[in-house]
PDB file of C-alpha atoms in Angstrom:
ATOM      1  CA  MET A 719      12.648  41.993  30.328  1.00  0.00           C
ATOM      2  CA  THR A 720      11.073  38.882  28.674  1.00  0.00           C
ATOM      3  CA  GLU A 721       7.226  38.794  29.330  1.00  0.00           C
ATOM      4  CA  SER A 722       6.543  35.792  31.693  1.00  0.00           C
ATOM      5  CA  LEU A 723       4.306  32.812  29.194  1.00  0.00           C
ATOM      6  CA  SER A 724       3.165  32.677  32.429  1.00  0.00           C
ATOM      7  CA  HIS A 725      -1.675  32.584  32.944  1.00  0.00           C
ATOM      8  CA  GLY A 726      -1.933  32.382  36.587  1.00  0.00           C
ATOM      9  CA  GLU A 727      -2.160  29.486  39.672  1.00  0.00           C
ATOM     10  CA  LYS A 728      -5.396  28.474  40.263  1.00  0.00           C
ATOM     11  CA  LEU A 729      -7.598  26.245  41.304  1.00  0.00           C
ATOM     12  CA  VAL A 730      -9.654  23.323  40.066  1.00  0.00           C
ATOM     13  CA  GLU A 731     -12.158  21.331  41.248  1.00  0.00           C
ATOM     14  CA  ILE A 732     -11.273  17.078  40.190  1.00  0.00           C
ATOM     15  CA  ASN A 733     -12.588  13.835  41.717  1.00  0.00           C
ATOM     16  CA  ASP A 734     -14.219  16.304  44.559  1.00  0.00           C
ATOM     17  CA  VAL A 735     -10.116  17.018  45.262  1.00  0.00           C
ATOM     18  CA  GLU A 736      -8.630  20.887  44.802  1.00  0.00           C
ATOM     19  CA  LEU A 737      -5.417  20.472  43.143  1.00  0.00           C
ATOM     20  CA  CYS A 738      -3.337  24.622  41.803  1.00  0.00           C
ATOM     21  CA  ILE A 739      -2.446  24.680  38.816  1.00  0.00           C
ATOM     22  CA  GLU A 740      -0.505  26.563  36.156  1.00  0.00           C
ATOM     23  CA  THR A 741       0.149  26.816  32.846  1.00  0.00           C
ATOM     24  CA  PHE A 742       2.878  28.652  30.448  1.00  0.00           C
ATOM     25  CA  GLY A 743       3.282  29.157  26.934  1.00  0.00           C
ATOM     26  CA  ASN A 744       0.223  28.812  24.122  1.00  0.00           C
ATOM     27  CA  PRO A 745      -2.596  26.379  24.190  1.00  0.00           C
ATOM     28  CA  ALA A 746      -2.478  25.181  20.770  1.00  0.00           C
ATOM     29  CA  ASN A 747       0.238  23.874  20.830  1.00  0.00           C
ATOM     30  CA  PRO A 748       2.067  19.540  21.884  1.00  0.00           C
ATOM     31  CA  VAL A 749       1.528  19.289  25.955  1.00  0.00           C
ATOM     32  CA  ILE A 750       3.726  18.521  28.403  1.00  0.00           C
ATOM     33  CA  LEU A 751       2.008  17.788  32.021  1.00  0.00           C
ATOM     34  CA  LEU A 752       4.959  17.622  34.228  1.00  0.00           C
ATOM     35  CA  ILE A 753       4.428  16.316  37.775  1.00  0.00           C
ATOM     36  CA  ASP A 754       6.887  15.392  40.211  1.00  0.00           C
ATOM     37  CA  GLY A 755       7.602  12.819  42.793  1.00  0.00           C
ATOM     38  CA  ALA A 756       7.630  12.697  47.002  1.00  0.00           C
ATOM     39  CA  THR A 757       6.406  15.200  48.865  1.00  0.00           C
ATOM     40  CA  ALA A 758       7.717  18.447  45.636  1.00  0.00           C
ATOM     41  CA  SER A 759       4.964  20.511  44.537  1.00  0.00           C
ATOM     42  CA  MET A 760       4.493  21.774  41.083  1.00  0.00           C
ATOM     43  CA  LEU A 761       8.042  24.182  42.116  1.00  0.00           C
ATOM     44  CA  TRP A 762      10.533  21.947  41.305  1.00  0.00           C
ATOM     45  CA  TRP A 763       9.812  22.243  38.701  1.00  0.00           C
ATOM     46  CA  GLU A 764      10.606  25.779  38.328  1.00  0.00           C
ATOM     47  CA  THR A 765       9.249  28.395  37.377  1.00  0.00           C
ATOM     48  CA  GLU A 766      12.690  29.835  34.592  1.00  0.00           C
ATOM     49  CA  LEU A 767      12.898  26.069  33.351  1.00  0.00           C
ATOM     50  CA  CYS A 768       8.840  25.466  32.434  1.00  0.00           C
ATOM     51  CA  GLU A 769       8.682  29.099  30.195  1.00  0.00           C
ATOM     52  CA  ARG A 770      12.670  27.868  28.336  1.00  0.00           C
ATOM     53  CA  ILE A 771      10.513  24.846  28.062  1.00  0.00           C
ATOM     54  CA  ALA A 772       7.123  26.211  26.618  1.00  0.00           C
ATOM     55  CA  ARG A 773       9.389  29.520  24.552  1.00  0.00           C
ATOM     56  CA  ASP A 774      10.238  26.468  22.649  1.00  0.00           C
ATOM     57  CA  GLY A 775       6.808  26.073  21.016  1.00  0.00           C
ATOM     58  CA  ARG A 776       5.343  24.023  23.711  1.00  0.00           C
ATOM     59  CA  PHE A 777       1.713  24.468  25.772  1.00  0.00           C
ATOM     60  CA  VAL A 778       3.712  23.587  29.641  1.00  0.00           C
ATOM     61  CA  ILE A 779       1.339  22.435  32.189  1.00  0.00           C
ATOM     62  CA  ARG A 780       2.789  22.105  35.965  1.00  0.00           C
ATOM     63  CA  TYR A 781       0.461  21.033  39.167  1.00  0.00           C
ATOM     64  CA  ASP A 782       0.299  20.478  42.999  1.00  0.00           C
ATOM     65  CA  ASN A 783      -0.118  17.232  43.759  1.00  0.00           C
ATOM     66  CA  ARG A 784      -1.938  16.493  46.931  1.00  0.00           C
ATOM     67  CA  ASP A 785      -0.693  17.258  49.729  1.00  0.00           C
ATOM     68  CA  THR A 786       0.861  19.418  48.220  1.00  0.00           C
ATOM     69  CA  GLY A 787       1.276  23.229  47.450  1.00  0.00           C
ATOM     70  CA  ARG A 788      -2.204  24.807  47.410  1.00  0.00           C
ATOM     71  CA  SER A 789      -3.822  21.431  47.125  1.00  0.00           C
ATOM     72  CA  THR A 790      -6.060  19.342  49.333  1.00  0.00           C
ATOM     73  CA  SER A 791      -4.203  18.219  52.571  1.00  0.00           C
ATOM     74  CA  TYR A 792      -5.713  15.118  54.338  1.00  0.00           C
ATOM     75  CA  PRO A 793      -4.521  14.335  58.176  1.00  0.00           C
ATOM     76  CA  PRO A 794      -0.762  13.515  58.379  1.00  0.00           C
ATOM     77  CA  GLY A 795      -0.490   9.716  58.673  1.00  0.00           C
ATOM     78  CA  ARG A 796      -3.741   9.318  57.218  1.00  0.00           C
ATOM     79  CA  PRO A 797      -3.913  10.559  52.860  1.00  0.00           C
ATOM     80  CA  GLY A 798      -7.680  10.050  51.854  1.00  0.00           C
ATOM     81  CA  TYR A 799      -6.088   8.891  48.597  1.00  0.00           C
ATOM     82  CA  ALA A 800      -4.011   5.825  46.471  1.00  0.00           C
ATOM     83  CA  TYR A 801      -1.573   5.726  43.991  1.00  0.00           C
ATOM     84  CA  THR A 802      -4.398   5.157  41.202  1.00  0.00           C
ATOM     85  CA  ASP A 803      -6.225   8.030  42.593  1.00  0.00           C
ATOM     86  CA  LEU A 804      -2.710  10.507  41.239  1.00  0.00           C
ATOM     87  CA  ALA A 805      -3.045   9.298  38.789  1.00  0.00           C
ATOM     88  CA  GLY A 806      -6.492   9.356  38.275  1.00  0.00           C
ATOM     89  CA  ASP A 807      -5.375  13.089  39.518  1.00  0.00           C
ATOM     90  CA  ALA A 808      -2.991  13.538  35.864  1.00  0.00           C
ATOM     91  CA  LEU A 809      -5.841  12.924  33.412  1.00  0.00           C
ATOM     92  CA  GLY A 810      -8.821  14.876  35.569  1.00  0.00           C
ATOM     93  CA  ILE A 811      -6.023  18.477  34.973  1.00  0.00           C
ATOM     94  CA  LEU A 812      -6.352  17.129  31.258  1.00  0.00           C
ATOM     95  CA  ASP A 813     -10.265  16.383  30.826  1.00  0.00           C
ATOM     96  CA  ALA A 814     -10.432  20.248  33.328  1.00  0.00           C
ATOM     97  CA  LEU A 815      -8.223  21.727  30.057  1.00  0.00           C
ATOM     98  CA  GLU A 816     -10.143  19.583  27.614  1.00  0.00           C
ATOM     99  CA  ILE A 817      -6.865  18.243  26.001  1.00  0.00           C
ATOM    100  CA  GLU A 818      -6.842  14.570  24.655  1.00  0.00           C
ATOM    101  CA  ARG A 819      -3.381  13.905  24.440  1.00  0.00           C
ATOM    102  CA  ALA A 820      -0.606  14.910  26.401  1.00  0.00           C
ATOM    103  CA  HIS A 821       3.085  14.361  26.662  1.00  0.00           C
ATOM    104  CA  ILE A 822       3.558  13.331  30.240  1.00  0.00           C
ATOM    105  CA  VAL A 823       7.228  13.905  32.571  1.00  0.00           C
ATOM    106  CA  CYS A 824       7.500  12.253  35.716  1.00  0.00           C
ATOM    107  CA  ARG A 825      10.277  12.611  38.312  1.00  0.00           C
ATOM    108  CA  SER A 826      10.771  10.442  40.524  1.00  0.00           C
ATOM    109  CA  MET A 827       8.007   8.510  42.992  1.00  0.00           C
ATOM    110  CA  SER A 828       5.493  10.084  40.023  1.00  0.00           C
ATOM    111  CA  GLY A 829       7.576   7.797  37.657  1.00  0.00           C
ATOM    112  CA  GLY A 830       4.613   4.866  38.710  1.00  0.00           C
ATOM    113  CA  ILE A 831       1.612   7.427  37.718  1.00  0.00           C
ATOM    114  CA  GLY A 832       3.123   7.809  34.318  1.00  0.00           C
ATOM    115  CA  LEU A 833       3.363   3.998  33.985  1.00  0.00           C
ATOM    116  CA  ILE A 834      -0.329   3.340  34.937  1.00  0.00           C
ATOM    117  CA  VAL A 835      -1.191   6.667  32.661  1.00  0.00           C
ATOM    118  CA  GLY A 836       0.750   5.468  29.557  1.00  0.00           C
ATOM    119  CA  VAL A 837      -0.154   1.537  30.917  1.00  0.00           C
ATOM    120  CA  ASP A 838      -4.213   2.339  31.623  1.00  0.00           C
ATOM    121  CA  HIS A 839      -4.800   5.277  29.649  1.00  0.00           C
ATOM    122  CA  PRO A 840      -2.350   4.933  26.075  1.00  0.00           C
ATOM    123  CA  ASP A 841      -4.951   7.297  24.102  1.00  0.00           C
ATOM    124  CA  ARG A 842      -4.154  10.364  26.105  1.00  0.00           C
ATOM    125  CA  VAL A 843      -0.337  10.262  25.706  1.00  0.00           C
ATOM    126  CA  GLU A 844       1.826  11.348  23.026  1.00  0.00           C
ATOM    127  CA  SER A 845       5.294  10.116  25.084  1.00  0.00           C
ATOM    128  CA  LEU A 846       6.574   8.992  28.163  1.00  0.00           C
ATOM    129  CA  THR A 847       9.587  10.746  29.931  1.00  0.00           C
ATOM    130  CA  PHE A 848      11.109   9.684  33.608  1.00  0.00           C
ATOM    131  CA  VAL A 849      12.649  11.565  34.930  1.00  0.00           C
ATOM    132  CA  SER A 850      15.256  10.086  38.397  1.00  0.00           C
ATOM    133  CA  THR A 851      13.182   6.696  38.544  1.00  0.00           C
ATOM    134  CA  SER A 852      13.552   2.973  38.652  1.00  0.00           C
ATOM    135  CA  THR A 853      11.684  -0.522  38.084  1.00  0.00           C
ATOM    136  CA  GLY A 854      11.894  -0.908  41.721  1.00  0.00           C
ATOM    137  CA  GLU A 855      12.642  -4.414  40.349  1.00  0.00           C
ATOM    138  CA  ASP A 856      15.056  -7.160  42.220  1.00  0.00           C
ATOM    139  CA  GLY A 857      18.710  -6.887  42.231  1.00  0.00           C
ATOM    140  CA  LEU A 858      19.200  -2.963  41.649  1.00  0.00           C
ATOM    141  CA  PRO A 859      21.972  -1.784  43.897  1.00  0.00           C
ATOM    142  CA  PRO A 860      20.068   0.262  47.596  1.00  0.00           C
ATOM    143  CA  SER A 861      20.343   3.825  47.536  1.00  0.00           C
ATOM    144  CA  SER A 862      23.390   4.651  48.851  1.00  0.00           C
ATOM    145  CA  ASP A 863      24.610   6.739  51.934  1.00  0.00           C
ATOM    146  CA  GLU A 864      25.163   9.869  49.848  1.00  0.00           C
ATOM    147  CA  ALA A 865      21.188  10.483  50.098  1.00  0.00           C
ATOM    148  CA  THR A 866      21.027  10.041  53.653  1.00  0.00           C
ATOM    149  CA  SER A 867      23.909  11.637  54.663  1.00  0.00           C
ATOM    150  CA  GLY A 868      23.743  15.674  56.439  1.00  0.00           C
ATOM    151  CA  ILE A 869      20.264  15.285  56.905  1.00  0.00           C
ATOM    152  CA  PRO A 870      18.822  16.405  60.509  1.00  0.00           C
ATOM    153  CA  ALA A 871      16.672  14.505  62.697  1.00  0.00           C
ATOM    154  CA  ASP A 872      12.692  15.212  61.224  1.00  0.00           C
ATOM    155  CA  PRO A 873      12.066  18.954  61.720  1.00  0.00           C
ATOM    156  CA  ASP A 874       8.266  20.237  64.138  1.00  0.00           C
ATOM    157  CA  PRO A 875       6.616  21.023  60.942  1.00  0.00           C
ATOM    158  CA  ALA A 876       4.724  24.507  63.417  1.00  0.00           C
ATOM    159  CA  ASP A 877       8.791  26.426  63.340  1.00  0.00           C
ATOM    160  CA  PRO A 878       8.605  26.387  59.915  1.00  0.00           C
ATOM    161  CA  GLY A 879      13.446  27.686  60.298  1.00  0.00           C
ATOM    162  CA  THR A 880      13.309  23.979  61.060  1.00  0.00           C
ATOM    163  CA  VAL A 881      11.539  22.688  57.912  1.00  0.00           C
ATOM    164  CA  VAL A 882      13.517  24.594  55.480  1.00  0.00           C
ATOM    165  CA  ASP A 883      16.676  22.961  56.823  1.00  0.00           C
ATOM    166  CA  PHE A 884      15.248  19.825  56.737  1.00  0.00           C
ATOM    167  CA  VAL A 885      14.140  19.681  53.275  1.00  0.00           C
ATOM    168  CA  VAL A 886      17.769  21.627  51.624  1.00  0.00           C
ATOM    169  CA  ALA A 887      19.382  19.143  53.421  1.00  0.00           C
ATOM    170  CA  SER A 888      18.066  16.459  52.013  1.00  0.00           C
ATOM    171  CA  ALA A 889      17.380  18.303  48.474  1.00  0.00           C
ATOM    172  CA  LYS A 890      21.379  18.819  48.625  1.00  0.00           C
ATOM    173  CA  ALA A 891      21.619  14.649  50.075  1.00  0.00           C
ATOM    174  CA  CYS A 892      20.102  13.486  47.360  1.00  0.00           C
ATOM    175  CA  SER A 893      22.461  15.364  44.750  1.00  0.00           C
ATOM    176  CA  GLY A 894      24.792  12.983  44.842  1.00  0.00           C
ATOM    177  CA  GLY A 895      27.507  15.811  45.995  1.00  0.00           C
ATOM    178  CA  SER A 896      26.718  16.975  41.935  1.00  0.00           C
ATOM    179  CA  PRO A 897      29.105  20.141  41.519  1.00  0.00           C
ATOM    180  CA  TYR A 898      25.561  21.564  40.404  1.00  0.00           C
ATOM    181  CA  PHE A 899      23.795  21.506  43.285  1.00  0.00           C
ATOM    182  CA  ASP A 900      22.859  25.389  44.023  1.00  0.00           C
ATOM    183  CA  GLU A 901      22.114  25.935  48.194  1.00  0.00           C
ATOM    184  CA  ARG A 902      20.747  29.708  48.036  1.00  0.00           C
ATOM    185  CA  ALA A 903      18.887  28.886  45.102  1.00  0.00           C
ATOM    186  CA  THR A 904      17.426  26.272  46.455  1.00  0.00           C
ATOM    187  CA  ARG A 905      17.269  27.025  49.637  1.00  0.00           C
ATOM    188  CA  ALA A 906      15.083  30.175  48.288  1.00  0.00           C
ATOM    189  CA  LEU A 907      12.690  27.331  46.052  1.00  0.00           C
ATOM    190  CA  VAL A 908      11.568  25.701  49.431  1.00  0.00           C
ATOM    191  CA  GLU A 909      11.032  29.321  51.733  1.00  0.00           C
ATOM    192  CA  ARG A 910       9.039  30.129  48.670  1.00  0.00           C
ATOM    193  CA  ASP A 911       7.606  26.944  48.730  1.00  0.00           C
ATOM    194  CA  VAL A 912       6.928  26.097  52.730  1.00  0.00           C
ATOM    195  CA  ALA A 913       4.851  29.608  52.733  1.00  0.00           C
ATOM    196  CA  ARG A 914       1.949  28.547  50.413  1.00  0.00           C
ATOM    197  CA  THR A 915       1.841  24.834  51.491  1.00  0.00           C
ATOM    198  CA  ARG A 916      -1.677  24.122  53.401  1.00  0.00           C
ATOM    199  CA  ASP A 917      -0.201  21.842  55.705  1.00  0.00           C
ATOM    200  CA  ILE A 918       3.417  21.647  55.750  1.00  0.00           C
ATOM    201  CA  ALA A 919       3.524  18.610  58.208  1.00  0.00           C
ATOM    202  CA  SER A 920       0.918  16.159  55.478  1.00  0.00           C
ATOM    203  CA  THR A 921       3.770  17.793  52.851  1.00  0.00           C
ATOM    204  CA  LEU A 922       6.529  15.741  55.040  1.00  0.00           C
ATOM    205  CA  VAL A 923       4.757  12.022  55.189  1.00  0.00           C
ATOM    206  CA  ASN A 924       1.646  11.712  53.475  1.00  0.00           C
ATOM    207  CA  HIS A 925       3.308  10.483  50.453  1.00  0.00           C
ATOM    208  CA  TYR A 926       5.163   7.633  51.793  1.00  0.00           C
ATOM    209  CA  ALA A 927       2.044   6.762  53.284  1.00  0.00           C
ATOM    210  CA  MET A 928      -0.467   6.072  51.111  1.00  0.00           C
ATOM    211  CA  SER A 929      -1.506   2.241  48.850  1.00  0.00           C
ATOM    212  CA  PHE A 930       0.731   2.278  46.575  1.00  0.00           C
ATOM    213  CA  ASP A 931      -1.758   0.150  44.807  1.00  0.00           C
ATOM    214  CA  GLY A 932      -1.625   0.201  41.242  1.00  0.00           C
ATOM    215  CA  SER A 933       2.677   0.091  41.031  1.00  0.00           C
ATOM    216  CA  SER A 934       2.239  -3.292  39.207  1.00  0.00           C
ATOM    217  CA  ARG A 935       1.378  -2.749  36.455  1.00  0.00           C
ATOM    218  CA  ASP A 936       4.727  -4.476  33.315  1.00  0.00           C
ATOM    219  CA  PHE A 937       6.274  -1.455  31.932  1.00  0.00           C
ATOM    220  CA  ALA A 938       6.914  -3.780  29.173  1.00  0.00           C
ATOM    221  CA  SER A 939       4.025  -2.655  28.496  1.00  0.00           C
ATOM    222  CA  VAL A 940       4.236   0.382  27.726  1.00  0.00           C
ATOM    223  CA  LYS A 941       3.764   1.998  23.838  1.00  0.00           C
ATOM    224  CA  ALA A 942       4.275   5.370  24.229  1.00  0.00           C
ATOM    225  CA  PRO A 943       7.484   6.597  22.346  1.00  0.00           C
ATOM    226  CA  THR A 944       9.564   6.825  25.867  1.00  0.00           C
ATOM    227  CA  LEU A 945      12.265   8.626  27.013  1.00  0.00           C
ATOM    228  CA  VAL A 946      14.215   7.900  30.409  1.00  0.00           C
ATOM    229  CA  VAL A 947      16.495  10.047  31.746  1.00  0.00           C
ATOM    230  CA  HIS A 948      18.481   9.433  35.023  1.00  0.00           C
ATOM    231  CA  GLY A 949      21.783  11.194  36.835  1.00  0.00           C
ATOM    232  CA  ASP A 950      25.084   9.500  36.817  1.00  0.00           C
ATOM    233  CA  HIS A 951      24.897  10.913  40.711  1.00  0.00           C
ATOM    234  CA  ASP A 952      21.888   9.414  41.781  1.00  0.00           C
ATOM    235  CA  PRO A 953      21.866   8.434  45.257  1.00  0.00           C
ATOM    236  CA  VAL A 954      18.542   6.939  45.753  1.00  0.00           C
ATOM    237  CA  CYS A 955      18.813   5.941  42.780  1.00  0.00           C
ATOM    238  CA  PRO A 956      21.600   4.525  40.996  1.00  0.00           C
ATOM    239  CA  LEU A 957      22.113   5.101  37.363  1.00  0.00           C
ATOM    240  CA  PRO A 958      21.451   0.865  37.409  1.00  0.00           C
ATOM    241  CA  HIS A 959      18.196   2.006  37.963  1.00  0.00           C
ATOM    242  CA  GLY A 960      17.917   4.089  34.382  1.00  0.00           C
ATOM    243  CA  HIS A 961      19.354   0.963  31.979  1.00  0.00           C
ATOM    244  CA  ALA A 962      16.900  -0.962  33.955  1.00  0.00           C
ATOM    245  CA  LEU A 963      13.938   0.829  33.203  1.00  0.00           C
ATOM    246  CA  ARG A 964      15.530   1.873  29.076  1.00  0.00           C
ATOM    247  CA  ASP A 965      15.405  -1.965  28.375  1.00  0.00           C
ATOM    248  CA  ALA A 966      12.242  -2.702  30.498  1.00  0.00           C
ATOM    249  CA  ILE A 967      10.226  -0.251  28.092  1.00  0.00           C
ATOM    250  CA  PRO A 968      10.947  -1.267  24.347  1.00  0.00           C
ATOM    251  CA  GLY A 969      12.301   1.230  21.447  1.00  0.00           C
ATOM    252  CA  ALA A 970      12.571   3.231  24.735  1.00  0.00           C
ATOM    253  CA  THR A 971      16.531   5.627  24.358  1.00  0.00           C
ATOM    254  CA  LEU A 972      18.532   6.975  27.847  1.00  0.00           C
ATOM    255  CA  LEU A 973      19.588  10.391  28.887  1.00  0.00           C
ATOM    256  CA  THR A 974      22.215  10.035  31.036  1.00  0.00           C
ATOM    257  CA  LEU A 975      23.114  13.852  33.297  1.00  0.00           C
ATOM    258  CA  GLU A 976      26.616  13.753  33.556  1.00  0.00           C
ATOM    259  CA  GLY A 977      27.212  15.667  37.062  1.00  0.00           C
ATOM    260  CA  ALA A 978      23.889  15.531  38.388  1.00  0.00           C
ATOM    261  CA  GLY A 979      21.914  13.314  40.898  1.00  0.00           C
ATOM    262  CA  HIS A 980      18.196  12.695  42.203  1.00  0.00           C
ATOM    263  CA  ASP A 981      18.448  16.476  40.630  1.00  0.00           C
ATOM    264  CA  LEU A 982      17.510  18.198  36.961  1.00  0.00           C
ATOM    265  CA  PRO A 983      19.757  21.236  37.856  1.00  0.00           C
ATOM    266  CA  LYS A 984      19.495  24.049  36.063  1.00  0.00           C
ATOM    267  CA  PRO A 985      23.850  23.727  34.335  1.00  0.00           C
ATOM    268  CA  LEU A 986      22.128  20.864  32.825  1.00  0.00           C
ATOM    269  CA  TRP A 987      18.906  22.462  30.444  1.00  0.00           C
ATOM    270  CA  ASP A 988      20.573  22.735  27.992  1.00  0.00           C
ATOM    271  CA  VAL A 989      21.171  19.099  27.589  1.00  0.00           C
ATOM    272  CA  PHE A 990      17.584  18.171  29.018  1.00  0.00           C
ATOM    273  CA  VAL A 991      15.878  21.392  26.957  1.00  0.00           C
ATOM    274  CA  PRO A 992      17.007  20.448  23.690  1.00  0.00           C
ATOM    275  CA  ALA A 993      16.283  16.458  24.716  1.00  0.00           C
ATOM    276  CA  LEU A 994      12.922  17.250  25.232  1.00  0.00           C
ATOM    277  CA  LEU A 995      12.026  19.097  23.414  1.00  0.00           C
ATOM    278  CA  ARG A 996      12.869  16.759  20.106  1.00  0.00           C
ATOM    279  CA  HIS A 997      11.576  13.416  22.433  1.00  0.00           C
ATOM    280  CA  THR A 998       8.433  16.002  21.963  1.00  0.00           C
ATOM    281  CA  GLY A 999       8.135  17.507  18.254  1.00  0.00           C
ATOM    282  CA  GLY A1000       5.535  15.067  17.779  1.00  0.00           C
ATOM    283  CA  ARG A1001       1.700  16.210  17.052  1.00  0.00           C
ATOM    284  CA  ARG A1002      -0.826  17.227  19.853  1.00  0.00           C
TER     285      ARG A1002
END
């Protein structure tokens, strides 16, 4: 059996909140900080993916944003934080681990966190990678009908089974009909996620209720080497969003994942991981 590279989950106090973090691999290697999007705990950066990246010579960090997983939770509908606070949490994690600079990988909603950190704190950023995200500019195509197709009514947070069904259906819709969507693996992940979450009612709504202060920063101001990763089946942010993001950031490159939706399906890790390793091959 292959030895686990995880150093285990731990709670750390950052900016007066508790955040759950997990690291993989050798801290002497180049650092990759993984940040996930709305309602997603760190489990959505799958353990197998984190360990694969770590085995290829990176020190990988994943964590639960506020109102996800084991991190601090707020009353449903009343998040006690804004977008810039989440960006501060990312920097606080690097401080807690005594890391000066890192390669920042942001998915979906957390692309704005990468933007804030990249523009306001360029000295902390070795590179940026934006996965399934957007500039949000006018004129881009809206989410397609597939993004909401088949999703049941909002679940009762007191009923874990209906929550699991809701999240699995949402993930399937966000896959955009991808041939790589694995419903059984997704359900197993969601069941673990719901079981370890402090307050699933808050998880389901609070990221959408917070103030998105700081999101007006200009992507053209990003100086870090940037990789844009986007699925050609993405129904939430259709592929032109990835094109727009690449074009907005000086020198950015685009990796199109054929057959991926608003996700990173396991069969495409053989494409994604080598590209990420090449992109993050610089100094720590």
